Short mmCIF file of C-alpha atoms and ligand atoms in Angstrom, two decimals:
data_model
loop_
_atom_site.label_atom_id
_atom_site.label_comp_id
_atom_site.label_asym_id
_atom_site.label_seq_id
_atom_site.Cartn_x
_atom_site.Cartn_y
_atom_site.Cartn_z
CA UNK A 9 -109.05 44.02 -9.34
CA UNK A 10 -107.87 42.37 -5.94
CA UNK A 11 -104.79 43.48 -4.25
CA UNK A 12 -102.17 40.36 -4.20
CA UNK A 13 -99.80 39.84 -1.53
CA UNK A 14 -96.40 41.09 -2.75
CA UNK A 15 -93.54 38.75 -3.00
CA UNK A 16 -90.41 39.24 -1.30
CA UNK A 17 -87.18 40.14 -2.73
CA UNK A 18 -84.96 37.79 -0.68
CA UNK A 19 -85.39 34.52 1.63
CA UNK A 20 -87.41 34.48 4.87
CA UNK A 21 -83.95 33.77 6.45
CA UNK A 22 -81.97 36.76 4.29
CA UNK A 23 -82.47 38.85 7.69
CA UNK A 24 -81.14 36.55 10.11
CA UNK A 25 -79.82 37.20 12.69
CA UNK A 26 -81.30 40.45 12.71
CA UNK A 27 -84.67 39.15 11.87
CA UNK A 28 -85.59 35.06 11.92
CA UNK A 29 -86.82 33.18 9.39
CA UNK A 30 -90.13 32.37 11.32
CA UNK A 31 -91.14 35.50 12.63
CA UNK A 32 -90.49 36.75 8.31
CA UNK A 33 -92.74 33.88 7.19
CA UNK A 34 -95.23 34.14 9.88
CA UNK A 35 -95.36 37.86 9.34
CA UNK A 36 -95.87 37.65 5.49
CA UNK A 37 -98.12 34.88 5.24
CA UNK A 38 -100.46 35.20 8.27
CA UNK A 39 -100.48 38.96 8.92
CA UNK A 40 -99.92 39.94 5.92
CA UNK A 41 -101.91 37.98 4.10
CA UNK A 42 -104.09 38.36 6.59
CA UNK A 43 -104.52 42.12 6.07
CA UNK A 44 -104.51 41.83 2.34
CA UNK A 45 -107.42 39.20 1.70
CA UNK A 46 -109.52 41.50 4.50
CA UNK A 47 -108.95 44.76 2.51
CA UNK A 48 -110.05 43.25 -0.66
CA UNK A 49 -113.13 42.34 1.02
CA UNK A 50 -113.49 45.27 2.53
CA UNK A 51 -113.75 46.94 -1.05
CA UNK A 52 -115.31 44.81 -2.51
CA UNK A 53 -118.74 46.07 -4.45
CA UNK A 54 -117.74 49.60 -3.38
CA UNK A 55 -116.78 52.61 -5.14
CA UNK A 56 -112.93 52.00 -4.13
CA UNK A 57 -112.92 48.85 -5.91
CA UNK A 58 -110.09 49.23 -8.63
CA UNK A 59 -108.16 52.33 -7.12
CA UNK A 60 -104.60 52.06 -6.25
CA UNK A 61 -104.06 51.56 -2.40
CA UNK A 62 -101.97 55.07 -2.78
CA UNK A 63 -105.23 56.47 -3.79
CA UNK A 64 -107.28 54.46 -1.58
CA UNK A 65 -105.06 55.91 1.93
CA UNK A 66 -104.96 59.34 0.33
CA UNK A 67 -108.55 60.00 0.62
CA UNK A 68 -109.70 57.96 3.32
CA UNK A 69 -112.99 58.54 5.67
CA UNK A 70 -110.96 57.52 8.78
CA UNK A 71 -114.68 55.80 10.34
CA UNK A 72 -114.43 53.25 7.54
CA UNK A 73 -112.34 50.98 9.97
CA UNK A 74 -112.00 48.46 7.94
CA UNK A 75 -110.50 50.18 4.69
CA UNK A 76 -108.13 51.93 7.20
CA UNK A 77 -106.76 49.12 9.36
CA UNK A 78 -106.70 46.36 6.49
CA UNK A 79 -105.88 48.68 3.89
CA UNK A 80 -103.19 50.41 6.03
CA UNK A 81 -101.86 46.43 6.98
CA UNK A 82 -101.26 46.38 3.05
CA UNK A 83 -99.80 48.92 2.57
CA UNK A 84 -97.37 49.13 5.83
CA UNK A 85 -96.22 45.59 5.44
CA UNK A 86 -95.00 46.35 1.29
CA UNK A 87 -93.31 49.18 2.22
CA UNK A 88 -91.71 47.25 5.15
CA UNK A 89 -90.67 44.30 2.82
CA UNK A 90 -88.82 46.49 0.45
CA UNK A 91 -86.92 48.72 2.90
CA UNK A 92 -85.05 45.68 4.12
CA UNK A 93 -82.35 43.90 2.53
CA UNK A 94 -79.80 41.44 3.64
CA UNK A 95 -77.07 43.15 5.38
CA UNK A 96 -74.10 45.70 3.62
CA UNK A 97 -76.29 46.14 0.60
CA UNK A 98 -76.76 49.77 0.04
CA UNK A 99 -75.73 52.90 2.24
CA UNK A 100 -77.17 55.99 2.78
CA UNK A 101 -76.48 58.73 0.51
CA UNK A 102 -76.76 61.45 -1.71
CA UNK A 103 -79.58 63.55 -1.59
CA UNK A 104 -81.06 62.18 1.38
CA UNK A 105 -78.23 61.95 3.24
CA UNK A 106 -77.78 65.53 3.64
CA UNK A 107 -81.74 66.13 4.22
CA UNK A 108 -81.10 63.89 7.24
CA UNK A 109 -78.07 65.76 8.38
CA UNK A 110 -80.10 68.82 7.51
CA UNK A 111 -82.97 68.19 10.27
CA UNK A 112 -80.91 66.23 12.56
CA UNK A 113 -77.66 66.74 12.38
CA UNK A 114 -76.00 63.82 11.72
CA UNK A 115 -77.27 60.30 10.79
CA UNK A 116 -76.84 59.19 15.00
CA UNK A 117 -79.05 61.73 16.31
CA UNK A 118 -81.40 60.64 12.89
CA UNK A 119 -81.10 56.90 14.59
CA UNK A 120 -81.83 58.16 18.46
CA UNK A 121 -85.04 60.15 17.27
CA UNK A 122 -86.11 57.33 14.70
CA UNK A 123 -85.25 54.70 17.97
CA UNK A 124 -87.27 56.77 19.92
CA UNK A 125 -90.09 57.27 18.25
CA UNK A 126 -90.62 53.38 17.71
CA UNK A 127 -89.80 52.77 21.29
CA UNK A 128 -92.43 54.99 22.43
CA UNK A 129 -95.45 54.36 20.35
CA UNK A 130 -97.46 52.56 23.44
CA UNK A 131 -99.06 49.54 22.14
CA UNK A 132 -98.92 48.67 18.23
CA UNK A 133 -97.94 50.73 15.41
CA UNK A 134 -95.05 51.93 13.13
CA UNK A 135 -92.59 54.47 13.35
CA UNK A 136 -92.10 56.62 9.78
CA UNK A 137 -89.30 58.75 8.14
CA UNK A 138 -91.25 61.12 5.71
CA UNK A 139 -90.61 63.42 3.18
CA UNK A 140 -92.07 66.37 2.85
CA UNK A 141 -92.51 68.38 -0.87
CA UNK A 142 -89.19 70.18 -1.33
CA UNK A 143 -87.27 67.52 0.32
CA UNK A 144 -87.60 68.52 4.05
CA UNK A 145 -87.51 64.63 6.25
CA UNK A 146 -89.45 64.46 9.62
CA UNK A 147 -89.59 61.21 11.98
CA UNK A 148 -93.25 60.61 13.22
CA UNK A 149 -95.54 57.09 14.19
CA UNK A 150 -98.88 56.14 13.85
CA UNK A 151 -100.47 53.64 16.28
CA UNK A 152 -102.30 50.60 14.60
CA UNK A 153 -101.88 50.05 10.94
CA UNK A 154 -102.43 54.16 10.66
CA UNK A 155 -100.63 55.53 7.92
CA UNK A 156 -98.59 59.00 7.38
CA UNK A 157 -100.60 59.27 3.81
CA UNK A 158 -103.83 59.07 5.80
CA UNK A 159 -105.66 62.52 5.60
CA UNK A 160 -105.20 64.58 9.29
CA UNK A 161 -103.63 61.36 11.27
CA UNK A 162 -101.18 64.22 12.68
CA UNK A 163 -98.03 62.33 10.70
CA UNK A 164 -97.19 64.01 7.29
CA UNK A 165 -95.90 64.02 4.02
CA UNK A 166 -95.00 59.97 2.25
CA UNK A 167 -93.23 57.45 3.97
CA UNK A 168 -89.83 56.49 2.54
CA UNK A 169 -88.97 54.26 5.72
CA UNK A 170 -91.21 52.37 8.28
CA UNK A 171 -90.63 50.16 11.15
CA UNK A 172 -93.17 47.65 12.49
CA UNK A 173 -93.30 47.41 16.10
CA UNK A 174 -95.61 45.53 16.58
CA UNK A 175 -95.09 42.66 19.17
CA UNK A 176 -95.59 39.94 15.90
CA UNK A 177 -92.87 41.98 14.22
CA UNK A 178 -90.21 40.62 17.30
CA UNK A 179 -91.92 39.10 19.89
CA UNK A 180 -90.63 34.97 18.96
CA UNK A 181 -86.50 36.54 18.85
CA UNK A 182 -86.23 39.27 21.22
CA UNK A 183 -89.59 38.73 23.12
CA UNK A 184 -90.59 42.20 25.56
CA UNK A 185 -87.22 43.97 24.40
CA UNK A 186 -88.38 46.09 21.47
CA UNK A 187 -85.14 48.38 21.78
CA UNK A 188 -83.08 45.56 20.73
CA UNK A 189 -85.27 44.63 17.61
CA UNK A 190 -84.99 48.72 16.99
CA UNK A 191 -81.40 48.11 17.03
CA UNK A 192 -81.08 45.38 15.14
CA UNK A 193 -83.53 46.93 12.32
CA UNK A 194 -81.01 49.38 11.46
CA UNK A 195 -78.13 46.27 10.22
CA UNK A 196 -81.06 45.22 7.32
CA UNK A 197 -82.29 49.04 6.34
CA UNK A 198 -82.26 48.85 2.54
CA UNK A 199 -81.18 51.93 1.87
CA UNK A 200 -80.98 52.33 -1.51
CA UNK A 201 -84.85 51.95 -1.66
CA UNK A 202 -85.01 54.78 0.96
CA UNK A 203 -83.13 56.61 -0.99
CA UNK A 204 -85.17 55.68 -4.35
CA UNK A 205 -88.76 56.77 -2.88
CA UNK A 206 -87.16 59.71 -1.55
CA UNK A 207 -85.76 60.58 -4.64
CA UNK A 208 -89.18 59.98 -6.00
CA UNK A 209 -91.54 61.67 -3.47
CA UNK A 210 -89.48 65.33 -2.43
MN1 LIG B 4 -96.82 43.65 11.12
#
């Protein structure tokens, strides 16, 4: 059973002008893509043909580069799709509301550390809210397409929010400035998924 590139729920211009059109469809259909037909392959004929990428990140040998970049790539970009959402739709709440407030004291200290961690992973990678089991949230990134469900990558617990910073995540809009695309991220957060996998993972 082949992984499938995963549709989006909106328009490759539902972002703008946060995110542009191009740099969406570019993103999904070349990278993404790209990532998804190469993990399949990767797979293919071997023992984790037919597990669920969940599975697949959970227990992987991190020397089997392939399974861990491509397979990462799939997984990083379909959690990425569904965090966003058109602006105003769905604010932070609830349960995970206070766990941010709990370990950082209010949600704009939460956006400094989550701003700095994806401003200061050199290179290309993602930065990561995580939860914990019992609820506990912690801010980490992984460089590459490394994952926080990746056994001993020194980023714990399951992603409920991720942020691609790589430079084909911004570069054609906002070119070398990464802090602005950081900024600009946080007007298309889809919260109400955040809030969902939280919900789901603590
Ligand atoms: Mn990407």
């Amino acid at each position: 059973m082949a992984f499938e590139l995963p549709k989006l729920g909106y328009a490759y211009d539902a972002l703008e002008p946060y995110i542009d059109a191009k740099t969406m469809e570019i993103h999904h259909t070349k990278h993404h893509n790209g990532y998804t037909n190469n993990l399949n392959n990767a797979i293919a004929g071997t023992d984790l043909d037919g597990k669920s990428i969940d599975d697949i990140l959970t227990n992987l040998e991190l020397d089997n580069a392939a399974v861990r970049n491509n397979g990462g790539g799939f997984y990083n970009h379909s959690l990425f799709w569904q965090v966003m959402n058109p602006e105003g739709k769905g604010r932070l709440s609830g349960a995970l509301a206070d766990a941010i407030n709990d370990a950082y004291g209010s949600f704009e200290e939460f956006k400094t550390a989550f701003s700095k961690a994806a401003s200061t992973r050199f290179g290309s990678g993602w930065a990561w809210l995580c939860v914990h089991k019992g609820g506990k949230v912690e801010i980490c990134s992984t460089p590459n397409q490394d994952n926080p469900l990746m056994p001993g990558i020194g980023c714990g617990g399951t992603p409920i929010l991720g942020l691609d910073v790589w430079e084909h995540a911004y570069y054609l809009n906002y070119q070398n400035r990464r802090p602005d695309y950081i900024n600009a991220f946080f007007n298309v957060i889809n919260w109400n998924e955040v809030e969902r996998r939280y919900n789901a993972a603590k």
